[in-house]
CSV table of C-alpha atoms and ligand atoms in Angstrom, one decimal:
chain,number,residue,atom,x,y,z
A,1,MET,CA,112.2,125.6,54.0
A,2,ARG,CA,111.6,123.7,57.3
A,3,PRO,CA,111.1,120.0,56.8
A,4,ARG,CA,107.5,118.8,57.3
A,5,PRO,CA,106.9,116.8,60.5
A,6,ARG,CA,106.5,113.2,59.8
A,7,VAL,CA,105.1,110.3,61.9
A,8,THR,CA,107.3,107.4,60.8
A,9,SER,CA,105.5,104.5,62.6
A,10,VAL,CA,102.6,103.8,64.8
A,11,ARG,CA,101.7,101.2,67.3
A,12,PHE,CA,98.0,101.1,68.2
A,13,GLY,CA,96.6,99.7,71.5
A,14,PHE,CA,97.8,98.9,74.9
A,15,ASN,CA,99.4,95.6,75.9
A,16,PRO,CA,98.0,94.5,79.2
A,17,ASN,CA,99.8,91.2,78.8
A,18,SER,CA,102.8,91.3,81.2
A,19,SER,CA,104.9,88.6,79.5
A,20,SER,CA,105.4,89.7,75.9
A,21,LEU,CA,104.6,92.5,73.5
A,22,GLY,CA,101.3,92.7,71.5
A,23,ILE,CA,101.4,93.3,67.8
A,24,ASP,CA,98.2,94.1,66.0
A,25,VAL,CA,98.3,91.9,62.9
A,26,THR,CA,95.0,93.1,61.6
A,27,PHE,CA,96.7,96.2,60.3
A,28,LEU,CA,98.4,93.9,57.7
A,29,MET,CA,95.0,93.9,55.9
A,30,LEU,CA,95.3,97.7,55.3
A,31,GLY,CA,98.4,97.3,53.1
A,32,LEU,CA,100.4,100.2,51.7
A,33,ALA,CA,97.2,102.3,51.0
A,34,GLY,CA,96.4,102.2,54.8
A,35,VAL,CA,100.0,103.2,55.6
A,36,SER,CA,99.7,106.3,53.2
A,37,ILE,CA,96.4,107.4,54.6
A,38,ILE,CA,97.2,106.9,58.3
A,39,SER,CA,100.7,108.4,57.9
A,40,ALA,CA,99.3,111.5,56.1
A,41,THR,CA,96.5,112.0,58.7
A,42,VAL,CA,98.5,111.6,61.9
A,43,SER,CA,101.5,113.6,60.5
A,44,ALA,CA,99.1,116.5,59.9
A,45,LEU,CA,97.1,116.2,63.1
A,46,LEU,CA,99.5,115.1,65.8
A,47,PRO,CA,101.9,118.1,65.7
A,48,ARG,CA,99.0,120.4,66.4
A,49,LEU,CA,98.7,119.0,70.0
A,50,ARG,CA,100.7,119.8,73.0
A,51,PRO,CA,101.2,117.6,76.0
A,52,PRO,CA,100.0,118.8,79.4
A,53,PRO,CA,102.8,119.3,82.0
A,54,ALA,CA,104.1,116.0,83.4
A,55,PRO,CA,102.9,115.3,87.0
A,56,ARG,CA,105.7,115.8,89.5
A,57,PRO,CA,106.4,113.5,92.4
A,58,GLU,CA,104.5,114.4,95.6
A,59,THR,CA,106.7,116.2,98.0
A,60,PRO,CA,106.3,115.1,101.6
A,61,THR,CA,104.6,117.8,103.7
A,62,GLN,CA,107.1,119.2,106.2
A,63,ASP,CA,106.6,118.3,109.8
A,64,ALA,CA,106.3,121.8,111.4
A,65,SER,CA,107.1,120.4,114.9
A,66,LYS,CA,110.6,119.5,113.7
A,67,SER,CA,111.6,122.9,112.4
B,1,MET,CA,95.1,136.5,74.1
B,2,THR,CA,97.0,136.6,70.8
B,3,ARG,CA,96.1,134.3,68.0
B,4,ARG,CA,99.2,132.2,68.6
B,5,GLY,CA,98.5,132.1,72.3
B,6,LEU,CA,95.0,130.9,71.6
B,7,GLY,CA,96.3,128.2,69.3
B,8,ASP,CA,98.8,127.0,71.9
B,9,HIS,CA,96.0,126.9,74.5
B,10,LEU,CA,93.8,124.9,72.2
B,11,ALA,CA,96.6,122.5,71.5
B,12,SER,CA,97.1,121.9,75.2
B,13,ILE,CA,93.4,121.3,75.8
B,14,LEU,CA,93.4,118.8,72.9
B,15,GLY,CA,96.6,117.2,74.2
B,16,LYS,CA,95.0,116.7,77.6
B,17,ALA,CA,91.8,115.3,76.2
B,18,VAL,CA,93.7,112.6,74.4
B,19,GLY,CA,96.1,111.9,77.3
B,20,LEU,CA,99.2,113.0,75.3
B,21,ARG,CA,102.7,112.4,76.5
B,22,VAL,CA,105.9,113.1,74.5
B,23,ARG,CA,109.4,111.7,75.0
B,24,ARG,CA,112.5,113.0,73.2
B,25,GLU,CA,114.5,110.3,71.4
B,26,ALA,CA,117.7,110.3,69.3
B,27,PHE,CA,115.6,109.9,66.1
B,28,GLY,CA,113.0,112.5,67.1
B,29,ALA,CA,110.3,111.8,69.6
B,30,ILE,CA,107.6,109.3,70.7
B,31,ALA,CA,104.2,110.6,71.4
B,32,MET,CA,101.7,108.5,73.3
B,33,THR,CA,98.0,109.0,73.4
B,34,GLU,CA,95.7,107.2,75.8
B,35,ARG,CA,92.5,108.0,73.9
B,36,PRO,CA,92.9,106.4,71.4
B,37,ALA,CA,95.7,104.1,72.8
B,38,ALA,CA,98.6,104.6,70.5
B,39,LEU,CA,102.3,105.3,70.2
B,40,PHE,CA,103.5,107.6,67.4
B,41,TYR,CA,107.1,107.7,66.4
B,42,LEU,CA,108.1,111.1,65.0
B,43,ASP,CA,111.1,112.3,63.1
B,44,GLU,CA,113.2,115.3,64.2
B,45,ALA,CA,110.9,117.8,62.5
B,46,GLY,CA,108.0,116.2,64.2
B,47,ALA,CA,109.7,116.4,67.6
B,48,LYS,CA,110.3,120.1,67.1
B,49,ALA,CA,106.8,120.7,65.8
B,50,MET,CA,105.5,119.1,69.1
B,51,GLY,CA,107.4,121.5,71.1
B,52,CYS,CA,110.5,119.5,72.1
B,53,SER,CA,113.0,122.2,72.6
B,54,GLU,CA,115.8,120.2,74.2
B,55,PRO,CA,118.5,118.7,71.9
B,56,ALA,CA,118.1,115.0,70.9
B,57,PRO,CA,119.7,112.6,73.3
B,58,GLU,CA,122.6,110.4,72.3
B,59,PRO,CA,121.6,106.9,71.1
B,60,ALA,CA,121.4,104.5,74.0
B,61,GLY,CA,124.0,101.9,73.0
B,62,SER,CA,122.5,99.7,70.2
B,63,ALA,CA,119.0,100.4,71.4
B,64,GLU,CA,116.5,102.3,69.2
B,65,HIS,CA,114.9,103.7,72.4
B,66,ARG,CA,116.6,105.7,75.1
B,67,ALA,CA,114.4,103.9,77.7
B,68,PRO,CA,111.7,101.2,77.4
B,69,VAL,CA,108.4,102.3,76.2
B,70,GLU,CA,106.7,99.5,78.0
B,71,VAL,CA,107.7,97.7,81.2
B,72,HIS,CA,106.2,94.5,82.6
B,73,TRP,CA,106.2,94.5,86.3
B,74,THR,CA,105.8,91.1,88.0
B,75,LEU,CA,104.7,92.1,91.5
B,76,SER,CA,104.9,88.6,93.1
B,77,ARG,CA,104.5,84.9,92.3
B,78,ARG,CA,101.4,84.5,94.4
B,79,CYS,CA,98.3,82.9,92.8
B,80,ASP,CA,95.9,80.2,93.8
B,81,GLN,CA,94.9,79.0,90.2
B,82,ALA,CA,97.7,76.5,89.6
B,83,CYS,CA,97.5,76.7,85.8
B,84,THR,CA,99.5,73.9,84.2
B,85,ALA,CA,101.5,76.2,81.9
B,86,CYS,CA,102.2,79.1,84.4
B,87,TYR,CA,105.4,80.8,83.2
B,88,THR,CA,106.2,82.3,86.6
B,89,GLN,CA,105.5,79.0,88.5
B,90,SER,CA,103.2,80.9,90.8
B,91,VAL,CA,101.9,79.3,94.0
B,92,PRO,CA,99.3,80.2,96.6
B,93,ASN,CA,101.7,80.7,99.5
B,94,ALA,CA,104.3,82.9,97.7
B,95,ALA,CA,105.1,86.3,99.3
B,96,PRO,CA,102.9,89.2,98.1
B,97,PHE,CA,104.4,92.3,96.5
B,98,ASN,CA,107.2,93.9,98.6
B,99,ARG,CA,105.5,97.3,99.3
B,100,GLU,CA,108.9,98.9,100.3
B,101,ARG,CA,109.9,98.9,96.6
B,102,LEU,CA,106.9,100.9,95.4
B,103,GLU,CA,108.0,104.5,95.5
B,104,ALA,CA,111.6,104.0,94.2
B,105,THR,CA,110.4,101.8,91.3
B,106,VAL,CA,107.7,104.2,90.3
B,107,GLU,CA,110.1,107.0,90.4
B,108,ALA,CA,112.6,105.1,88.3
B,109,LEU,CA,109.9,104.3,85.7
B,110,ALA,CA,108.6,107.9,85.6
B,111,SER,CA,112.1,109.4,85.4
B,112,ALA,CA,113.0,107.1,82.5
B,113,GLY,CA,110.0,108.3,80.6
B,114,VAL,CA,108.3,104.9,80.4
B,115,PHE,CA,104.7,105.2,79.0
B,116,HIS,CA,103.0,102.0,79.9
B,117,VAL,CA,103.3,99.4,82.7
B,118,ALA,CA,101.7,96.0,82.4
B,119,ILE,CA,101.3,94.7,85.9
B,120,GLY,CA,101.7,90.9,86.2
B,121,GLY,CA,102.1,88.1,88.7
B,122,GLY,CA,101.0,85.8,90.1
B,123,GLU,CA,97.5,87.0,90.2
B,124,PRO,CA,97.9,90.8,90.2
B,125,LEU,CA,94.3,91.5,91.3
B,126,ALA,CA,94.7,89.4,94.4
B,127,ASP,CA,97.7,91.4,95.6
B,128,PRO,CA,96.9,93.5,98.6
B,129,PHE,CA,98.8,96.5,97.1
B,130,ILE,CA,97.5,96.3,93.6
B,131,LEU,CA,95.3,99.5,93.8
B,132,GLU,CA,98.1,101.4,95.5
B,133,VAL,CA,100.6,100.4,92.7
B,134,ALA,CA,98.1,101.5,90.0
B,135,ARG,CA,97.4,104.7,91.7
B,136,ALA,CA,101.1,105.5,92.2
B,137,LEU,CA,101.8,104.9,88.5
B,138,ARG,CA,98.9,107.0,87.4
B,139,ALA,CA,100.0,109.8,89.7
B,140,ARG,CA,103.2,110.0,87.8
B,141,GLY,CA,101.5,110.0,84.4
B,142,LEU,CA,102.1,106.3,83.5
B,143,SER,CA,99.3,104.1,82.1
B,144,PRO,CA,98.9,100.9,84.1
B,145,SER,CA,97.2,97.8,82.7
B,146,THR,CA,97.0,94.2,83.9
B,147,THR,CA,95.8,90.7,83.1
B,148,THR,CA,93.8,88.5,85.4
B,149,SER,CA,92.4,85.0,85.6
B,150,GLY,CA,89.2,86.7,86.8
B,151,GLY,CA,89.2,84.9,90.2
B,152,PRO,CA,89.5,87.9,92.5
B,153,VAL,CA,87.2,90.2,90.5
B,154,THR,CA,84.2,91.1,92.6
B,155,PRO,CA,81.7,94.0,91.9
B,156,ASP,CA,83.5,96.0,94.5
B,157,LEU,CA,87.0,95.4,93.1
B,158,ALA,CA,85.9,96.1,89.5
B,159,ARG,CA,84.5,99.5,90.6
B,160,ARG,CA,87.9,100.4,92.2
B,161,LEU,CA,90.0,99.6,89.1
B,162,THR,CA,89.5,103.1,87.7
B,163,ASP,CA,93.3,103.8,87.4
B,164,PHE,CA,93.7,101.0,84.9
B,165,ALA,CA,93.8,101.9,81.2
B,166,GLN,CA,93.0,98.3,80.2
B,167,VAL,CA,92.4,94.9,81.9
B,168,ASN,CA,92.5,91.6,80.0
B,169,VAL,CA,91.1,88.3,81.2
B,170,SER,CA,93.0,85.1,80.5
B,171,ILE,CA,90.6,82.8,78.5
B,172,ASP,CA,92.4,80.3,76.2
B,173,ALA,CA,89.2,78.9,74.9
B,174,PRO,CA,85.5,79.3,75.7
B,175,GLY,CA,83.3,76.8,77.3
B,176,ALA,CA,84.5,73.3,78.1
B,177,ALA,CA,87.7,73.7,76.1
B,178,TYR,CA,89.0,76.1,78.7
B,179,ALA,CA,90.0,73.2,81.0
B,180,GLU,CA,92.0,71.5,78.2
B,181,VAL,CA,94.6,74.2,78.3
B,182,ARG,CA,94.5,75.5,81.9
B,183,GLY,CA,94.1,72.1,83.6
B,184,HIS,CA,91.0,73.3,85.5
B,185,ASP,CA,87.6,74.5,84.4
B,186,ARG,CA,87.0,78.0,85.5
B,187,PHE,CA,85.5,79.4,82.3
B,188,ALA,CA,82.3,80.5,84.1
B,189,MET,CA,84.4,82.5,86.6
B,190,ALA,CA,86.5,84.1,83.9
B,191,ASP,CA,83.4,85.0,81.8
B,192,ALA,CA,81.6,86.5,84.8
B,193,ALA,CA,84.7,88.6,85.6
B,194,LEU,CA,85.0,89.8,82.0
B,195,ARG,CA,81.4,91.1,82.0
B,196,LEU,CA,81.9,92.7,85.4
B,197,LEU,CA,85.1,94.5,84.3
B,198,GLN,CA,83.4,95.8,81.2
B,199,ARG,CA,81.1,97.9,83.3
B,200,HIS,CA,84.0,99.8,85.0
B,201,VAL,CA,87.2,99.6,83.0
B,202,PRO,CA,87.5,101.6,79.7
B,203,ARG,CA,89.1,98.7,77.8
B,204,VAL,CA,88.7,95.0,78.5
B,205,GLY,CA,90.3,92.3,76.4
B,206,ILE,CA,91.1,88.6,76.3
B,207,ASN,CA,94.5,87.0,76.5
B,208,ALA,CA,94.7,83.5,75.1
B,209,VAL,CA,97.6,81.1,75.0
B,210,LEU,CA,97.6,79.3,71.6
B,211,THR,CA,98.5,75.7,72.0
B,212,ARG,CA,98.2,72.6,69.9
B,213,SER,CA,94.9,71.8,71.5
B,214,SER,CA,93.5,75.4,71.9
B,215,PHE,CA,94.2,76.0,68.2
B,216,ALA,CA,91.2,73.8,67.3
B,217,HIS,CA,89.0,76.2,69.3
B,218,LEU,CA,90.2,79.4,67.6
B,219,ASP,CA,87.0,80.0,65.7
B,220,GLU,CA,84.9,79.6,68.9
B,221,LEU,CA,87.3,81.9,70.8
B,222,VAL,CA,87.0,84.7,68.2
B,223,ARG,CA,83.2,84.3,68.1
B,224,TYR,CA,83.1,84.5,71.8
B,225,ALA,CA,85.3,87.7,71.7
B,226,LYS,CA,82.8,89.2,69.2
B,227,GLU,CA,79.8,88.3,71.4
B,228,ARG,CA,81.4,89.9,74.4
B,229,ARG,CA,82.5,93.0,72.3
B,230,VAL,CA,85.9,93.0,73.9
B,231,THR,CA,88.5,95.7,73.0
B,232,GLU,CA,90.8,93.1,71.5
B,233,LEU,CA,91.9,89.5,71.6
B,234,GLU,CA,95.6,88.9,72.2
B,235,LEU,CA,97.0,85.5,71.2
B,236,LEU,CA,100.1,84.3,73.0
B,237,ARG,CA,102.5,81.7,71.7
B,238,LEU,CA,103.1,79.0,74.4
B,239,LYS,CA,106.5,79.6,76.0
B,240,PRO,CA,108.8,77.0,77.5
B,241,ALA,CA,109.1,78.8,80.8
B,242,GLY,CA,108.1,77.9,84.4
B,243,ARG,CA,105.6,75.1,84.5
B,244,GLY,CA,105.1,75.6,80.7
B,245,ARG,CA,108.4,73.7,80.2
B,246,ALA,CA,107.1,70.3,81.3
B,247,ASN,CA,104.6,69.8,78.4
B,248,TYR,CA,106.1,72.2,76.0
B,249,LEU,CA,106.9,69.7,73.2
B,250,GLU,CA,103.5,68.1,73.3
B,251,GLN,CA,101.6,71.4,73.6
B,252,ARG,CA,103.5,73.8,71.3
B,253,LEU,CA,101.9,74.5,67.9
B,254,THR,CA,102.7,71.9,65.2
B,255,PRO,CA,104.7,73.3,62.3
B,256,GLU,CA,101.5,73.2,60.1
B,257,GLN,CA,99.6,75.2,62.7
B,258,ALA,CA,102.4,77.7,63.1
B,259,GLU,CA,102.6,78.2,59.3
B,260,SER,CA,98.8,78.6,58.9
B,261,VAL,CA,98.1,80.7,62.0
B,262,LEU,CA,98.4,84.2,60.3
B,263,PRO,CA,95.9,83.6,57.3
B,264,ARG,CA,93.5,81.8,59.7
B,265,VAL,CA,93.6,84.7,62.2
B,266,LEU,CA,93.2,87.4,59.5
B,267,ALA,CA,90.2,85.5,58.0
B,268,LEU,CA,88.6,85.3,61.5
B,269,ALA,CA,89.3,89.0,62.2
B,270,LYS,CA,87.7,89.9,59.0
B,271,ARG,CA,84.7,87.6,59.4
B,272,TYR,CA,83.9,88.6,63.0
B,273,ARG,CA,85.4,92.2,62.9
B,274,VAL,CA,87.5,91.6,66.0
B,275,ARG,CA,90.8,93.2,66.6
B,276,ILE,CA,93.4,90.4,67.1
B,277,LYS,CA,96.9,90.8,68.3
B,278,PHE,CA,99.8,88.3,68.3
B,279,ASP,CA,102.5,88.5,70.9
B,280,CYS,CA,106.0,89.4,69.7
B,281,SER,CA,107.1,85.7,69.7
B,282,PHE,CA,104.8,85.0,66.8
B,283,ALA,CA,106.8,87.2,64.5
B,284,PRO,CA,108.6,84.5,62.5
B,285,PHE,CA,105.2,82.9,61.8
B,286,VAL,CA,104.0,86.2,60.4
B,287,TYR,CA,107.1,86.8,58.3
B,288,HIS,CA,106.7,83.4,56.8
B,289,HIS,CA,103.9,84.9,54.6
B,290,ALA,CA,106.3,87.5,53.2
B,291,PRO,CA,104.3,90.6,54.2
B,292,GLU,CA,105.2,94.0,52.7
B,293,PRO,CA,108.1,95.3,54.8
B,294,ARG,CA,106.9,98.9,54.7
B,295,VAL,CA,103.6,97.9,56.3
B,296,LEU,CA,105.4,95.9,59.0
B,297,SER,CA,107.7,98.8,59.7
B,298,PHE,CA,104.9,101.5,59.8
B,299,PHE,CA,102.7,99.5,62.1
B,300,ARG,CA,105.7,98.2,64.1
B,301,ILE,CA,104.8,94.6,63.6
B,302,HIS,CA,108.1,93.6,65.1
B,303,GLY,CA,109.5,90.5,66.8
B,304,CYS,CA,111.8,90.5,69.8
B,305,GLU,CA,112.2,93.9,71.4
B,306,ALA,CA,113.5,92.6,74.7
B,307,GLY,CA,115.8,95.2,76.2
B,308,ASP,CA,114.8,97.9,73.8
B,309,SER,CA,111.2,99.0,73.7
B,310,LEU,CA,110.5,96.4,76.3
B,311,ALA,CA,111.9,95.5,79.7
B,312,SER,CA,110.6,93.6,82.8
B,313,ILE,CA,110.9,93.9,86.5
B,314,ASN,CA,110.9,90.6,88.4
B,315,PRO,CA,109.4,90.2,91.9
B,316,GLU,CA,113.0,90.6,93.4
B,317,GLY,CA,113.2,94.1,91.8
B,318,GLY,CA,115.7,93.1,89.0
B,319,LEU,CA,115.4,94.4,85.5
B,320,THR,CA,115.4,91.9,82.6
B,321,GLY,CA,114.9,92.3,78.9
B,322,CYS,CA,111.6,90.4,79.0
B,323,SER,CA,109.7,88.4,81.6
B,324,PHE,CA,110.9,85.1,80.1
B,325,LEU,CA,114.5,86.0,80.4
B,326,ALA,CA,116.4,85.4,83.7
B,327,ALA,CA,119.6,87.5,83.1
B,328,GLU,CA,119.3,90.7,85.1
B,329,ALA,CA,120.7,94.1,84.0
B,330,GLY,CA,120.7,95.1,87.7
B,331,PRO,CA,118.2,96.5,90.1
B,332,ALA,CA,115.4,98.2,88.1
B,333,THR,CA,116.0,101.4,90.0
B,334,VAL,CA,119.5,101.6,88.5
B,335,ALA,CA,119.1,99.8,85.2
B,336,LEU,CA,116.2,102.0,84.0
B,337,GLY,CA,118.5,105.0,84.4
B,338,LYS,CA,122.2,105.4,83.4
B,339,ALA,CA,122.8,101.7,83.1
B,340,TRP,CA,120.2,101.3,80.4
B,341,ALA,CA,122.4,102.3,77.5
B,342,GLY,CA,125.5,100.2,78.3
B,343,SER,CA,124.1,97.1,80.1
B,344,PRO,CA,126.0,94.1,78.6
B,345,VAL,CA,122.9,91.9,79.3
B,346,LEU,CA,120.6,94.2,77.3
B,347,GLU,CA,123.2,95.0,74.6
B,348,ARG,CA,123.5,91.3,73.9
B,349,LEU,CA,119.8,91.1,73.2
B,350,ARG,CA,119.7,94.2,71.1
B,351,ARG,CA,122.8,93.4,69.0
B,352,TYR,CA,121.5,90.0,67.7
B,353,ARG,CA,120.4,91.7,64.5
B,354,GLN,CA,123.9,93.1,64.0
B,355,GLU,CA,125.8,89.8,64.2
B,356,PRO,CA,123.3,87.0,63.6
B,357,PRO,CA,124.1,83.5,62.5
B,358,GLU,CA,122.5,81.9,59.4
B,359,PRO,CA,119.7,81.6,58.4
B,360,CYS,CA,118.7,84.9,60.2
B,361,LYS,CA,121.7,86.6,58.6
B,362,GLY,CA,120.3,86.3,55.1
B,363,CYS,CA,116.7,86.8,56.1
B,364,ALA,CA,114.8,89.8,54.6
B,365,TYR,CA,112.9,90.2,57.9
B,366,LEU,CA,115.9,90.2,60.3
B,367,LYS,CA,115.7,93.9,61.2
B,368,ALA,CA,112.0,93.5,62.3
B,369,CYS,CA,112.3,90.0,63.7
B,370,ASN,CA,115.6,90.0,65.6
B,371,GLY,CA,115.8,86.2,65.4
B,372,GLY,CA,112.5,85.1,67.0
B,373,CYS,CA,111.8,84.3,70.6
B,374,ARG,CA,114.9,84.1,72.9
B,375,ALA,CA,113.0,82.1,75.4
B,376,VAL,CA,112.1,79.4,72.9
B,377,SER,CA,115.7,79.3,71.6
B,378,ALA,CA,117.1,79.0,75.1
B,379,HIS,CA,114.9,76.0,75.9
B,380,LEU,CA,115.3,74.1,72.6
B,381,THR,CA,118.9,74.7,71.9
B,382,GLY,CA,120.4,75.8,75.2
B,383,ASP,CA,121.5,79.0,73.6
B,384,PRO,CA,119.2,82.1,73.9
B,385,TYR,CA,121.1,83.7,71.0
B,386,ALA,CA,120.4,80.9,68.5
B,387,PRO,CA,117.9,81.5,65.8
B,388,ASP,CA,114.3,80.5,66.9
B,389,PRO,CA,114.2,76.8,66.0
B,390,GLU,CA,110.4,77.0,65.4
B,391,CYS,CA,110.7,79.7,62.7
B,392,PRO,CA,109.7,78.0,59.4
B,393,ARG,CA,112.8,79.4,57.7
B,394,VAL,CA,115.1,78.2,60.5
B,395,ARG,CA,113.4,74.8,60.5
B,396,ARG,CA,113.8,74.4,56.8
B,397,ALA,CA,117.5,75.4,57.0
B,398,ALA,CA,118.1,72.8,59.7
B,399,ASP,CA,116.3,70.1,57.7
B,400,ALA,CA,118.4,70.9,54.6
B,401,ALA,CA,121.6,70.8,56.7
B,402,ARG,CA,120.6,67.5,58.2
B,403,ASP,CA,119.8,66.1,54.7
B,404,ALA,CA,123.1,67.3,53.4
B,405,ALA,CA,125.0,65.7,56.3
B,406,ARG,CA,123.2,62.4,55.7
B,407,ASP,CA,124.0,62.5,51.9
B,408,PRO,CA,127.1,64.6,51.3
B,409,ALA,CA,127.6,63.2,47.8
B,410,ARG,CA,124.3,64.6,46.7
B,411,ASP,CA,125.2,68.0,48.2
B,412,ALA,CA,128.5,68.0,46.2
B,413,GLU,CA,126.8,67.3,42.8
C,1,SF4,S1,115.1,83.5,59.8
C,1,SF4,FE1,115.6,84.5,61.8
C,1,SF4,S2,115.2,86.7,61.4
C,1,SF4,FE2,114.2,85.5,59.7
C,1,SF4,S3,112.1,85.2,60.4
C,1,SF4,FE3,113.3,83.4,61.1
C,1,SF4,S4,114.0,83.8,63.2
C,1,SF4,FE4,113.3,85.8,62.2
C,2,SF4,S1,112.1,86.8,74.4
C,2,SF4,FE1,111.6,88.4,72.9
C,2,SF4,S2,110.1,87.4,71.4
C,2,SF4,FE2,110.2,86.1,73.3
C,2,SF4,S3,108.5,86.9,74.5
C,2,SF4,FE3,110.4,88.0,75.2
C,2,SF4,S4,110.4,89.9,74.0
C,2,SF4,FE4,108.9,88.5,73.0
């Protein structure tokens, strides 16, 4: 049997601060029950999504006069 | 279209809607979504389930990550605010961002698979190239964000910040207390900028440096954050860097404040229903309250990740583990690529948890903490790889060692 996909950890939010990393301490209030619920939910939902193709670098347009 | 084809198509539409990006890692994969803003760490089965067909990469030295997840990019040291604790020692007449570095740096960030770039300064929003930098990052699928004093924010500029995923405004305390920490009273300016930004940027938050004096205004600050309905309030520990060095000992949190900050912040978050973040350097003050390790690990409430999930680019284009650390791993364009795994500078930061001195060695939170803030250790002990002297556990161990040295007979009993 194929192992079930699992989300092992999550970090919520962006960190616009450009000097150190932000850690959302309010999640401490959710405790282990919060971990179980969020882990089960995202482990079930996330693998159903697919990323769109990554944007490529813009290629400079060729200067026809030089060819 | 077959049922499977339809399912894949729907999965792609949903992925695009949430701004999904996935990066392969030795442990599986990391998926980032922009709406909601989150990073999900997946195991190998999760990576496969999300369509990662390529084999897992080799681990990058001692790092958990094969490249940083987040990069802090200090464009320049130009700013006219002259804040007393500025960690970059910014001044009004410093050179602006060197535009010649833009393409190569963005390419290096994108090729490495970095998800998020926090643009710093100086005052980033006063830089003539700020919109171009944000647009270039966006064009390669990265999420830019920034923090501002609010000074340069005009209605026109706010309207043009559409490439930013989030902008925070620096407000250490509301009202008259603002001047106590910054050394000048520009609260009205910062507040006006915050309200203006909220009309045009999807997420607007507050950054606040927590000092001995601003600690007394924490309740007012959280109430203000609630009134303004900000996305989040991020509290930063004062660092002994740049101009922050001069008054560090007088302005850092007292041991009592440091030990009480977590319960106080959690109570305020609950009371006002505001999302509150600490910066990574607060980690030892969090672990002092012995939180459940599985909760810490799942929500990645970690300490120092310099040179692992985090790296910084200084105005000269050099890559460091964190904006507070001077040692460079090389030019960012090189160090974000092949040099990432083996860089001795970055490996030294990552390996602390493998060979730590006491009392970190015997600490149950060593893996998550990684010894506290290297910038604080460097300033207070002269050794960036010493345990953070302000960690309550480290402080108690030092006190006990001092007592034992004073009274060796008692120790021998
Ligand atoms: S003893 Fe060391 S590892 Fe433990 S919390 Fe303090 S600084 Fe972090
Ligand atoms: S040295 Fe480490 S703990 Fe201190 S701010 Fe930098 S990443 Fe955070």
